[in-house]
mmCIF file of C-alpha atoms and ligand atoms in Angstrom:
data_model
loop_
_atom_site.group_PDB
_atom_site.id
_atom_site.type_symbol
_atom_site.label_atom_id
_atom_site.label_comp_id
_atom_site.label_asym_id
_atom_site.label_seq_id
_atom_site.Cartn_x
_atom_site.Cartn_y
_atom_site.Cartn_z
ATOM 1 C CA MET A 29 0.000 0.000 0.000
ATOM 2 C CA GLY A 30 1.566 3.318 1.068
ATOM 3 C CA GLY A 31 0.953 6.805 -0.321
ATOM 4 C CA PRO A 32 1.315 7.843 -3.917
ATOM 5 C CA ALA A 33 4.924 8.898 -3.352
ATOM 6 C CA LYS A 34 5.896 5.366 -2.379
ATOM 7 C CA ASP A 35 4.034 3.871 -5.348
ATOM 8 C CA ALA A 36 5.688 6.301 -7.694
ATOM 9 C CA ARG A 37 9.162 5.664 -6.378
ATOM 10 C CA ALA A 38 8.620 1.966 -6.868
ATOM 11 C CA ILE A 39 7.575 2.401 -10.475
ATOM 12 C CA HIS A 40 9.739 5.323 -11.539
ATOM 13 C CA PRO A 41 11.062 5.826 -14.200
ATOM 14 C CA GLU A 42 8.597 3.438 -15.762
ATOM 15 C CA LEU A 43 5.656 5.600 -14.694
ATOM 16 C CA GLY A 44 2.797 5.404 -17.112
ATOM 17 C CA LEU A 45 1.364 8.785 -17.965
ATOM 18 C CA CYS A 46 -1.455 9.599 -20.327
ATOM 19 C CA ARG A 47 -0.786 11.896 -23.260
ATOM 20 C CA SER A 48 -2.229 14.891 -21.418
ATOM 21 C CA CYS A 49 -0.293 14.409 -18.167
ATOM 22 C CA LEU A 50 2.894 13.595 -20.047
ATOM 23 C CA GLY A 51 2.491 16.706 -22.170
ATOM 24 C CA ARG A 52 2.349 18.925 -19.101
ATOM 25 C CA VAL A 53 5.570 17.656 -17.568
ATOM 26 C CA ALA A 54 7.454 16.513 -20.676
ATOM 27 C CA SER A 55 9.179 19.760 -21.541
ATOM 28 C CA ARG A 56 11.150 19.917 -18.303
ATOM 29 C CA ARG A 57 11.188 16.324 -17.122
ATOM 30 C CA ARG A 58 14.432 14.606 -16.201
ATOM 31 C CA GLY A 59 13.296 11.028 -16.147
ATOM 32 C CA PRO A 60 11.750 9.407 -19.173
ATOM 33 C CA PRO A 61 8.090 8.730 -18.348
ATOM 34 C CA ARG A 62 6.500 7.001 -21.289
ATOM 35 C CA PRO A 63 2.960 7.440 -22.529
ATOM 36 C CA LEU A 64 0.495 4.698 -21.738
ATOM 37 C CA ASP A 65 0.103 2.061 -24.346
ATOM 38 C CA PRO A 66 -3.624 2.336 -25.104
ATOM 39 C CA ASP A 67 -3.779 -1.435 -25.447
ATOM 40 C CA LEU A 68 -2.645 -1.935 -21.883
ATOM 41 C CA ALA A 69 -5.172 -1.919 -19.076
ATOM 42 C CA ALA A 70 -2.882 0.138 -16.834
ATOM 43 C CA GLU A 71 -4.034 3.662 -16.030
ATOM 44 C CA CYS A 72 -2.210 6.973 -15.977
ATOM 45 C CA PHE A 73 -0.282 7.248 -12.713
ATOM 46 C CA VAL A 74 -1.478 10.820 -12.081
ATOM 47 C CA CYS A 75 -5.059 11.104 -13.290
ATOM 48 C CA ARG A 76 -6.172 7.446 -13.481
ATOM 49 C CA GLY A 77 -8.005 8.124 -16.718
ATOM 50 C CA LEU A 78 -9.604 11.403 -15.675
ATOM 51 C CA MET A 79 -8.023 13.399 -18.514
ATOM 52 C CA ASP A 80 -9.360 10.905 -21.063
ATOM 53 C CA GLY A 81 -12.916 11.504 -19.857
ATOM 54 C CA LEU A 82 -13.070 15.277 -20.241
ATOM 55 C CA GLY A 83 -15.479 15.017 -23.167
ATOM 56 C CA ARG A 84 -18.088 13.505 -20.851
ATOM 57 C CA LEU A 85 -17.534 16.244 -18.247
ATOM 58 C CA ALA A 86 -17.895 18.901 -20.938
ATOM 59 C CA GLU A 87 -21.174 17.294 -22.063
ATOM 60 C CA VAL A 88 -22.553 17.410 -18.514
ATOM 61 C CA ALA A 89 -21.552 21.080 -18.248
ATOM 62 C CA LEU A 90 -22.991 21.991 -21.661
ATOM 63 C CA ASP A 91 -26.273 20.390 -20.669
ATOM 64 C CA ARG A 92 -26.397 22.333 -17.389
ATOM 65 C CA ILE A 93 -25.689 25.741 -18.973
ATOM 66 C CA SER A 94 -28.033 25.301 -21.933
ATOM 67 C CA GLY A 95 -30.810 27.200 -20.098
ATOM 68 C CA TYR A 96 -28.675 30.295 -19.488
ATOM 69 C CA ASP A 97 -28.169 33.446 -21.544
ATOM 70 C CA TYR A 98 -24.503 34.405 -21.384
ATOM 71 C CA GLU A 99 -21.564 35.642 -23.416
ATOM 72 C CA THR A 100 -18.649 34.587 -21.230
ATOM 73 C CA PHE A 101 -17.946 31.771 -18.805
ATOM 74 C CA THR A 102 -15.202 30.226 -16.740
ATOM 75 C CA VAL A 103 -14.616 26.675 -15.537
ATOM 76 C CA GLY A 104 -13.537 25.633 -12.054
ATOM 77 C CA ALA A 105 -13.057 22.116 -10.719
ATOM 78 C CA THR A 106 -12.824 20.042 -7.571
ATOM 79 C CA LEU A 107 -10.436 17.079 -7.859
ATOM 80 C CA LYS A 108 -9.749 14.168 -5.544
ATOM 81 C CA PRO A 109 -6.931 15.085 -3.135
ATOM 82 C CA SER A 110 -5.086 11.904 -4.154
ATOM 83 C CA VAL A 111 -4.988 13.081 -7.792
ATOM 84 C CA LEU A 112 -3.595 16.462 -6.710
ATOM 85 C CA ASP A 113 -0.991 14.724 -4.520
ATOM 86 C CA ARG A 114 0.230 12.513 -7.358
ATOM 87 C CA ASP A 115 0.271 15.528 -9.680
ATOM 88 C CA ASP A 116 2.429 17.496 -7.206
ATOM 89 C CA TYR A 117 4.704 14.509 -6.833
ATOM 90 C CA ILE A 118 5.255 13.917 -10.535
ATOM 91 C CA ARG A 119 5.805 17.597 -11.246
ATOM 92 C CA SER A 120 8.451 17.984 -8.542
ATOM 93 C CA ARG A 121 9.983 14.609 -9.366
ATOM 94 C CA THR A 122 10.385 15.473 -13.037
ATOM 95 C CA GLY A 123 11.610 18.990 -12.364
ATOM 96 C CA ALA A 124 8.413 20.377 -13.833
ATOM 97 C CA ALA A 125 7.122 22.084 -10.689
ATOM 98 C CA GLY A 126 6.397 25.202 -12.741
ATOM 99 C CA ALA A 127 4.368 23.271 -15.298
ATOM 100 C CA ALA A 128 0.589 23.627 -15.426
ATOM 101 C CA SER A 129 -1.190 21.717 -12.661
ATOM 102 C CA ILE A 130 -3.628 18.984 -13.576
ATOM 103 C CA LYS A 131 -6.417 21.235 -12.315
ATOM 104 C CA SER A 132 -5.619 24.116 -14.641
ATOM 105 C CA ALA A 133 -4.998 21.683 -17.512
ATOM 106 C CA LEU A 134 -8.389 20.089 -16.889
ATOM 107 C CA THR A 135 -10.367 23.322 -16.557
ATOM 108 C CA GLY A 136 -8.529 24.814 -19.530
ATOM 109 C CA GLU A 137 -9.304 21.836 -21.758
ATOM 110 C CA VAL A 138 -12.972 21.587 -20.718
ATOM 111 C CA GLY A 139 -13.263 25.348 -21.285
ATOM 112 C CA ARG A 140 -11.849 24.977 -24.804
ATOM 113 C CA MET A 141 -14.219 22.088 -25.567
ATOM 114 C CA MET A 142 -17.218 24.104 -24.380
ATOM 115 C CA SER A 143 -16.061 27.220 -26.201
ATOM 116 C CA ARG A 144 -15.793 25.320 -29.498
ATOM 117 C CA ARG A 145 -19.351 24.055 -29.126
ATOM 118 C CA THR A 146 -21.044 27.213 -27.840
ATOM 119 C CA LYS A 147 -18.915 29.889 -29.570
ATOM 120 C CA LYS A 148 -18.858 31.678 -26.183
ATOM 121 C CA ARG A 149 -15.725 33.154 -24.675
ATOM 122 C CA VAL A 150 -13.839 32.039 -21.563
ATOM 123 C CA ASP A 151 -13.338 35.020 -19.233
ATOM 124 C CA ARG A 152 -11.719 34.143 -15.922
ATOM 125 C CA ALA A 153 -11.762 37.670 -14.484
ATOM 126 C CA ASP A 154 -15.421 38.628 -14.894
ATOM 127 C CA PRO A 155 -17.502 35.784 -16.342
ATOM 128 C CA ASP A 156 -21.272 35.762 -16.825
ATOM 129 C CA LEU A 157 -21.315 32.080 -15.811
ATOM 130 C CA THR A 158 -19.109 30.058 -13.500
ATOM 131 C CA VAL A 159 -19.153 26.328 -14.202
ATOM 132 C CA LEU A 160 -17.952 24.254 -11.248
ATOM 133 C CA LEU A 161 -17.066 20.673 -12.123
ATOM 134 C CA ASP A 162 -16.795 18.039 -9.440
ATOM 135 C CA THR A 163 -14.698 15.295 -10.986
ATOM 136 C CA ARG A 164 -15.315 13.002 -8.003
ATOM 137 C CA PHE A 165 -18.957 12.623 -9.011
ATOM 138 C CA GLY A 166 -18.810 13.716 -12.651
ATOM 139 C CA SER A 167 -21.260 16.448 -11.688
ATOM 140 C CA CYS A 168 -21.461 20.144 -12.414
ATOM 141 C CA GLU A 169 -22.877 23.222 -10.718
ATOM 142 C CA VAL A 170 -23.545 26.513 -12.498
ATOM 143 C CA ARG A 171 -23.550 29.971 -10.954
ATOM 144 C CA SER A 172 -24.445 33.065 -12.888
ATOM 145 C CA ARG A 173 -23.493 36.622 -12.086
ATOM 146 C CA PRO A 174 -26.295 38.279 -10.072
ATOM 147 C CA VAL A 175 -28.442 40.812 -11.890
ATOM 148 C CA VAL A 176 -29.451 44.068 -10.198
ATOM 149 C CA VAL A 177 -32.649 45.565 -11.588
ATOM 150 C CA TYR A 178 -33.694 49.140 -10.890
ATOM 151 C CA MET A 179 -37.367 49.999 -11.217
ATOM 152 C CA ARG A 180 -40.153 52.152 -9.852
ATOM 153 C CA TYR A 181 -43.470 50.736 -8.766
ATOM 154 C CA THR A 182 -46.866 52.241 -8.231
ATOM 155 C CA LYS A 183 -49.552 50.627 -6.105
ATOM 156 C CA THR A 184 -53.215 51.265 -6.815
ATOM 157 C CA ARG A 185 -54.792 48.801 -4.370
ATOM 158 C CA ARG A 186 -54.975 49.284 -0.617
ATOM 159 C CA GLY A 187 -54.362 46.532 1.907
ATOM 160 C CA VAL A 188 -51.157 45.092 0.457
ATOM 161 C CA PRO A 189 -47.981 45.406 2.561
ATOM 162 C CA GLN A 190 -44.702 46.395 0.923
ATOM 163 C CA LYS A 191 -42.694 43.542 2.411
ATOM 164 C CA ARG A 192 -43.471 39.868 2.718
ATOM 165 C CA ILE A 193 -45.164 38.899 5.966
ATOM 166 C CA ALA A 194 -45.241 35.253 7.032
ATOM 167 C CA CYS A 195 -48.643 33.630 6.428
ATOM 168 C CA GLY A 196 -50.736 33.693 9.617
ATOM 169 C CA SER A 197 -52.140 30.204 9.030
ATOM 170 C CA CYS A 198 -48.862 28.344 8.669
ATOM 171 C CA ASP A 199 -46.328 30.795 10.121
ATOM 172 C CA GLY A 200 -44.325 30.761 6.886
ATOM 173 C CA ARG A 201 -44.087 27.013 6.365
ATOM 174 C CA GLY A 202 -46.480 27.077 3.407
ATOM 175 C CA CYS A 203 -50.100 25.902 3.348
ATOM 176 C CA GLY A 204 -53.180 25.869 1.124
ATOM 177 C CA GLU A 205 -54.194 29.270 2.499
ATOM 178 C CA CYS A 206 -51.087 31.008 1.118
ATOM 179 C CA GLY A 207 -50.703 28.858 -2.001
ATOM 180 C CA PHE A 208 -47.703 27.217 -0.313
ATOM 181 C CA SER A 209 -45.677 30.417 -0.646
ATOM 182 C CA GLY A 210 -45.403 30.875 3.139
ATOM 183 C CA SER A 211 -46.505 34.510 2.926
ATOM 184 C CA GLY A 212 -49.563 36.581 2.151
ATOM 185 C CA PRO A 213 -49.762 38.971 -0.809
ATOM 186 C CA SER A 214 -47.168 41.773 -0.809
ATOM 187 C CA ILE A 215 -45.426 44.128 -3.223
ATOM 188 C CA GLU A 216 -42.237 42.185 -2.565
ATOM 189 C CA GLY A 217 -43.939 38.892 -3.424
ATOM 190 C CA VAL A 218 -45.488 40.278 -6.615
ATOM 191 C CA LEU A 219 -42.223 41.815 -7.872
ATOM 192 C CA ALA A 220 -40.086 38.820 -6.842
ATOM 193 C CA GLY A 221 -42.478 36.394 -8.535
ATOM 194 C CA TYR A 222 -42.379 38.430 -11.731
ATOM 195 C CA LEU A 223 -38.576 38.760 -11.788
ATOM 196 C CA LEU A 224 -38.004 35.056 -11.085
ATOM 197 C CA GLU A 225 -40.467 34.101 -13.801
ATOM 198 C CA ARG A 226 -38.786 36.418 -16.329
ATOM 199 C CA LEU A 227 -35.136 35.954 -15.380
ATOM 200 C CA GLY A 228 -35.081 32.600 -13.618
ATOM 201 C CA GLY A 229 -32.875 32.544 -10.536
ATOM 202 C CA ALA A 230 -32.691 31.393 -6.948
ATOM 203 C CA ASP A 231 -34.063 34.379 -5.026
ATOM 204 C CA VAL A 232 -34.501 38.165 -5.047
ATOM 205 C CA ARG A 233 -33.361 40.692 -2.427
ATOM 206 C CA PHE A 234 -34.904 44.154 -2.434
ATOM 207 C CA THR A 235 -33.464 47.494 -1.378
ATOM 208 C CA TRP A 236 -36.369 49.926 -1.096
ATOM 209 C CA VAL A 237 -36.079 53.686 -1.401
ATOM 210 C CA GLY A 238 -38.466 54.320 1.500
ATOM 211 C CA GLY A 239 -41.577 52.412 2.461
ATOM 212 C CA GLU A 240 -45.327 52.757 2.794
ATOM 213 C CA ASP A 241 -48.196 51.469 4.883
ATOM 214 C CA ARG A 242 -50.178 48.451 3.753
ATOM 215 C CA ASP A 243 -53.151 50.783 3.230
ATOM 216 C CA SER A 244 -51.172 53.490 1.393
ATOM 217 C CA LEU A 245 -51.295 53.977 -2.344
ATOM 218 C CA VAL A 246 -48.113 54.795 -4.236
ATOM 219 C CA LEU A 247 -48.843 56.992 -7.243
ATOM 220 C CA GLY A 248 -47.050 59.346 -9.629
ATOM 221 C CA ARG A 249 -43.772 58.007 -10.931
ATOM 222 C CA GLY A 250 -43.740 55.433 -8.148
ATOM 223 C CA ARG A 251 -41.242 54.312 -5.550
ATOM 224 C CA PRO A 252 -37.718 53.354 -6.662
ATOM 225 C CA VAL A 253 -36.444 49.938 -5.673
ATOM 226 C CA TYR A 254 -33.356 47.866 -6.429
ATOM 227 C CA ALA A 255 -33.840 44.115 -6.862
ATOM 228 C CA ARG A 256 -30.851 41.785 -6.758
ATOM 229 C CA VAL A 257 -31.603 38.471 -8.479
ATOM 230 C CA ARG A 258 -29.256 35.661 -7.495
ATOM 231 C CA ASN A 259 -28.211 33.035 -10.046
ATOM 232 C CA PRO A 260 -30.415 34.335 -12.886
ATOM 233 C CA ALA A 261 -30.689 32.444 -16.170
ATOM 234 C CA ARG A 262 -31.247 35.613 -18.187
ATOM 235 C CA SER A 263 -29.978 39.191 -18.085
ATOM 236 C CA ALA A 264 -32.053 42.306 -17.381
ATOM 237 C CA ALA A 265 -32.294 42.725 -21.159
ATOM 238 C CA ALA A 266 -35.067 40.094 -20.937
ATOM 239 C CA LEU A 267 -37.276 42.604 -19.069
ATOM 240 C CA PRO A 268 -39.705 45.024 -20.723
ATOM 241 C CA GLU A 269 -39.547 48.725 -19.825
ATOM 242 C CA SER A 270 -42.740 48.399 -17.788
ATOM 243 C CA THR A 271 -45.357 45.858 -16.782
ATOM 244 C CA SER A 272 -48.702 45.711 -15.011
ATOM 245 C CA LEU A 273 -49.030 43.172 -12.192
ATOM 246 C CA ASP A 274 -52.300 42.912 -10.284
ATOM 247 C CA GLY A 275 -52.512 46.413 -8.798
ATOM 248 C CA VAL A 276 -48.772 46.960 -9.015
ATOM 249 C CA GLU A 277 -47.249 48.771 -11.969
ATOM 250 C CA ALA A 278 -43.490 48.409 -12.479
ATOM 251 C CA SER A 279 -41.818 50.922 -14.787
ATOM 252 C CA GLY A 280 -38.403 52.157 -15.837
ATOM 253 C CA MET A 281 -36.994 48.650 -15.420
ATOM 254 C CA ARG A 282 -33.322 48.477 -16.332
ATOM 255 C CA ALA A 283 -30.094 46.821 -15.299
ATOM 256 C CA ALA A 284 -28.207 48.712 -12.576
ATOM 257 C CA ALA A 285 -24.471 48.424 -11.985
ATOM 258 C CA GLY A 286 -25.264 47.449 -8.404
ATOM 259 C CA VAL A 287 -27.207 48.421 -5.317
ATOM 260 C CA PRO A 288 -25.829 51.806 -4.199
ATOM 261 C CA ALA A 289 -24.059 51.566 -0.840
ATOM 262 C CA ARG A 290 -25.789 54.787 0.206
ATOM 263 C CA LEU A 291 -29.230 55.449 -1.180
ATOM 264 C CA PRO A 292 -29.523 58.952 -2.642
ATOM 265 C CA PRO A 293 -31.762 61.378 -0.729
ATOM 266 C CA PHE A 294 -35.372 61.629 -1.848
ATOM 267 C CA ARG A 295 -38.549 63.524 -1.034
ATOM 268 C CA SER A 296 -42.132 62.311 -1.025
ATOM 269 C CA MET A 297 -45.308 64.148 -1.983
ATOM 270 C CA VAL A 298 -47.792 62.794 0.546
ATOM 271 C CA ARG A 299 -51.558 63.175 0.912
ATOM 272 C CA ILE A 300 -52.688 62.646 4.488
ATOM 273 C CA VAL A 301 -56.230 62.357 5.817
ATOM 274 C CA VAL A 302 -56.175 63.874 9.320
ATOM 275 C CA ARG A 303 -58.865 63.479 11.982
ATOM 276 C CA PHE A 304 -58.913 66.134 14.666
ATOM 277 C CA GLY A 305 -60.730 67.024 17.854
ATOM 278 C CA GLY A 306 -61.895 70.461 19.001
ATOM 279 C CA GLU A 307 -62.231 73.560 16.804
ATOM 280 C CA PRO A 308 -58.711 74.375 15.607
ATOM 281 C CA ASP A 309 -57.860 77.131 13.119
ATOM 282 C CA LEU A 310 -56.872 74.906 10.200
ATOM 283 C CA ARG A 311 -54.986 77.759 8.500
ATOM 284 C CA LEU A 312 -52.256 77.246 11.118
ATOM 285 C CA ILE A 313 -51.344 73.967 9.397
ATOM 286 C CA ARG A 314 -49.172 75.982 6.969
ATOM 287 C CA THR A 315 -46.812 76.838 9.836
ATOM 288 C CA LEU A 316 -45.735 73.203 9.888
ATOM 289 C CA ALA A 317 -43.473 73.927 6.881
ATOM 290 C CA GLY A 318 -39.785 73.933 7.818
ATOM 291 C CA ARG A 319 -37.601 71.597 9.820
ATOM 292 C CA VAL A 320 -39.120 69.074 12.184
ATOM 293 C CA LEU A 321 -37.195 67.168 14.844
ATOM 294 C CA VAL A 322 -37.751 63.420 14.833
ATOM 295 C CA ALA A 323 -36.723 61.380 17.880
ATOM 296 C CA THR A 324 -35.085 58.152 16.772
ATOM 297 C CA GLY A 325 -34.256 56.342 19.984
ATOM 298 C CA PRO A 326 -31.497 57.555 22.300
ATOM 299 C CA GLY A 327 -29.171 60.329 21.129
ATOM 300 C CA ARG A 328 -29.766 63.405 19.027
ATOM 301 C CA PRO A 329 -33.011 63.561 17.074
ATOM 302 C CA SER A 330 -32.761 63.716 13.292
ATOM 303 C CA THR A 331 -34.208 66.620 11.333
ATOM 304 C CA LYS A 332 -36.560 66.275 8.399
ATOM 305 C CA GLU A 333 -37.635 68.974 5.978
ATOM 306 C CA VAL A 334 -41.372 69.529 5.450
ATOM 307 C CA GLY A 335 -42.615 71.887 2.734
ATOM 308 C CA SER A 336 -45.426 72.828 0.335
ATOM 309 C CA VAL A 337 -48.108 72.270 2.972
ATOM 310 C CA ARG A 338 -51.692 72.625 1.697
ATOM 311 C CA TYR A 339 -54.986 71.460 3.129
ATOM 312 C CA ARG A 340 -58.654 71.042 2.312
ATOM 313 C CA ARG A 341 -61.347 70.515 4.894
ATOM 314 C CA MET A 342 -63.327 67.323 4.292
ATOM 315 C CA SER A 343 -65.780 67.108 7.196
ATOM 316 C CA ALA A 344 -66.451 68.501 10.668
ATOM 317 C CA ASP A 345 -63.574 66.497 12.105
ATOM 318 C CA SER A 346 -61.249 65.743 9.186
ATOM 319 C CA PHE A 347 -59.138 67.456 6.554
ATOM 320 C CA ARG A 348 -56.874 66.392 3.758
ATOM 321 C CA MET A 349 -53.330 67.684 3.802
ATOM 322 C CA ASP A 350 -50.734 67.569 1.011
ATOM 323 C CA ALA A 351 -47.061 68.119 1.812
ATOM 324 C CA GLU A 352 -43.628 67.476 0.435
ATOM 325 C CA VAL A 353 -41.586 65.648 3.082
ATOM 326 C CA GLU A 354 -38.014 64.472 3.215
ATOM 327 C CA GLY A 355 -37.542 60.723 2.734
ATOM 328 C CA GLY A 356 -37.873 58.756 5.954
ATOM 329 C CA THR A 357 -40.255 61.185 7.687
ATOM 330 C CA PRO A 358 -42.612 59.110 9.881
ATOM 331 C CA ILE A 359 -45.975 60.288 8.551
ATOM 332 C CA LYS A 360 -48.252 58.997 11.323
ATOM 333 C CA ARG A 361 -46.045 60.512 14.027
ATOM 334 C CA LEU A 362 -45.756 63.779 12.072
ATOM 335 C CA VAL A 363 -49.528 64.024 12.553
ATOM 336 C CA SER A 364 -49.870 62.716 16.117
ATOM 337 C CA GLY A 365 -46.740 64.431 17.434
ATOM 338 C CA GLU A 366 -45.369 61.330 19.116
ATOM 339 C CA GLY A 367 -41.609 61.998 19.179
ATOM 340 C CA VAL A 368 -41.922 64.634 16.432
ATOM 341 C CA GLU A 369 -41.795 68.398 16.977
ATOM 342 C CA PRO A 370 -43.474 70.395 15.576
ATOM 343 C CA SER A 371 -46.344 68.184 14.401
ATOM 344 C CA VAL A 372 -49.857 68.634 13.015
ATOM 345 C CA SER A 373 -51.177 68.203 16.569
ATOM 346 C CA SER A 374 -48.806 70.810 18.020
ATOM 347 C CA VAL A 375 -49.350 73.530 15.381
ATOM 348 C CA LEU A 376 -53.137 73.122 15.561
ATOM 349 C CA GLY A 377 -53.082 72.859 19.349
ATOM 350 C CA THR A 378 -55.364 69.840 19.372
ATOM 351 C CA GLU A 379 -55.029 66.086 19.219
ATOM 352 C CA CYS A 380 -54.836 64.831 15.625
ATOM 353 C CA ALA A 381 -54.512 61.365 14.110
ATOM 354 C CA CYS A 382 -53.518 60.121 10.668
ATOM 355 C CA ALA A 383 -56.491 58.216 9.224
ATOM 356 C CA ARG A 384 -54.723 57.351 5.991
ATOM 357 C CA PHE A 385 -51.843 58.532 3.847
ATOM 358 C CA ASP A 386 -50.882 58.041 0.222
ATOM 359 C CA PHE A 387 -47.774 58.858 -1.774
ATOM 360 C CA LEU A 388 -48.619 61.106 -4.711
ATOM 361 C CA ASP A 389 -45.054 61.021 -5.998
ATOM 362 C CA ILE A 390 -41.500 60.264 -4.974
ATOM 363 C CA ILE A 391 -38.933 62.807 -6.126
ATOM 364 C CA GLY A 392 -35.191 62.996 -6.443
ATOM 365 C CA ASN A 393 -34.134 59.452 -7.291
ATOM 366 C CA SER A 394 -34.367 58.950 -11.009
HETATM 367 ZN ZN1 ZN B 409 -3.175 11.485 -16.888
HETATM 368 ZN ZN1 ZN B 410 -49.688 29.543 4.814
#
């Protein structure tokens, strides 16, 4: 028995090497390894026939990537440690330590085979697809570069939350009630379902430019959002400019270079229905324009800009108020005054509550 080194020493210099393994070490070898006689049953000392079976590996890989849209790819591989050990041994033993390793020879050759068939380019630095061969099982895994899609959405139906909420009947495990999705209807679910259907892929992560209530409408140009699709089969070029999805309209869809590390500032045009007590002078609502202090836990409060305040009385105890507010302003608290100063309640000198609010437009993030 013994390790590969012992075996090799016993056989050397009569080591049998296949054409491929011999070719790698031949230029600088000292000893005279001879190629395997194809009629003999003996196998290549280093690869044990692996390098003769690359056509099959390439076929497996070609089959796996046939569903993907791509221009460039790269091939990686996992090899048995014993193969790598024997490869190291033979390369150092023959003075060919600087020669290509069996791993790079294998991935290079499979890449060339696939390139000939698909007419696609190998790009190791920034490939669209990464093909990972596992030679131990003759299997192959494919990973595609994630796609980031920028879009804006409008919402014309109340009662749908922005983010997925676990289904109340099954607590997210999936049941008949939720169509085995594990969550109730949401903007996130609608957009993710659409993107996965169009692009394929494993999952979608969203980065929202602000958020809204489940009962809020989002109108105008809509709310910007970045969607990162992992392992997509197709690029963002497969998306139309806009689409209508069951009360959600997505528009301006395009590929983005990435999700910005810092979201650009934005402002929202909001329409708020306010209920109030007492007999306040509603004209005072205009004095709300300016900076408001918003308590955000311990430490200094943040400031938010409120402008363009207008109102229209609707009934004895309610009015509608339009305002342009800085992104991230907590609308309900801006009305009630809880941790916000000044507020609708404080400028009117009476207790007010936000009955409903909608976004008429979101500005400043193209
Ligand atoms: Zn070999
Ligand atoms: Zn459920």
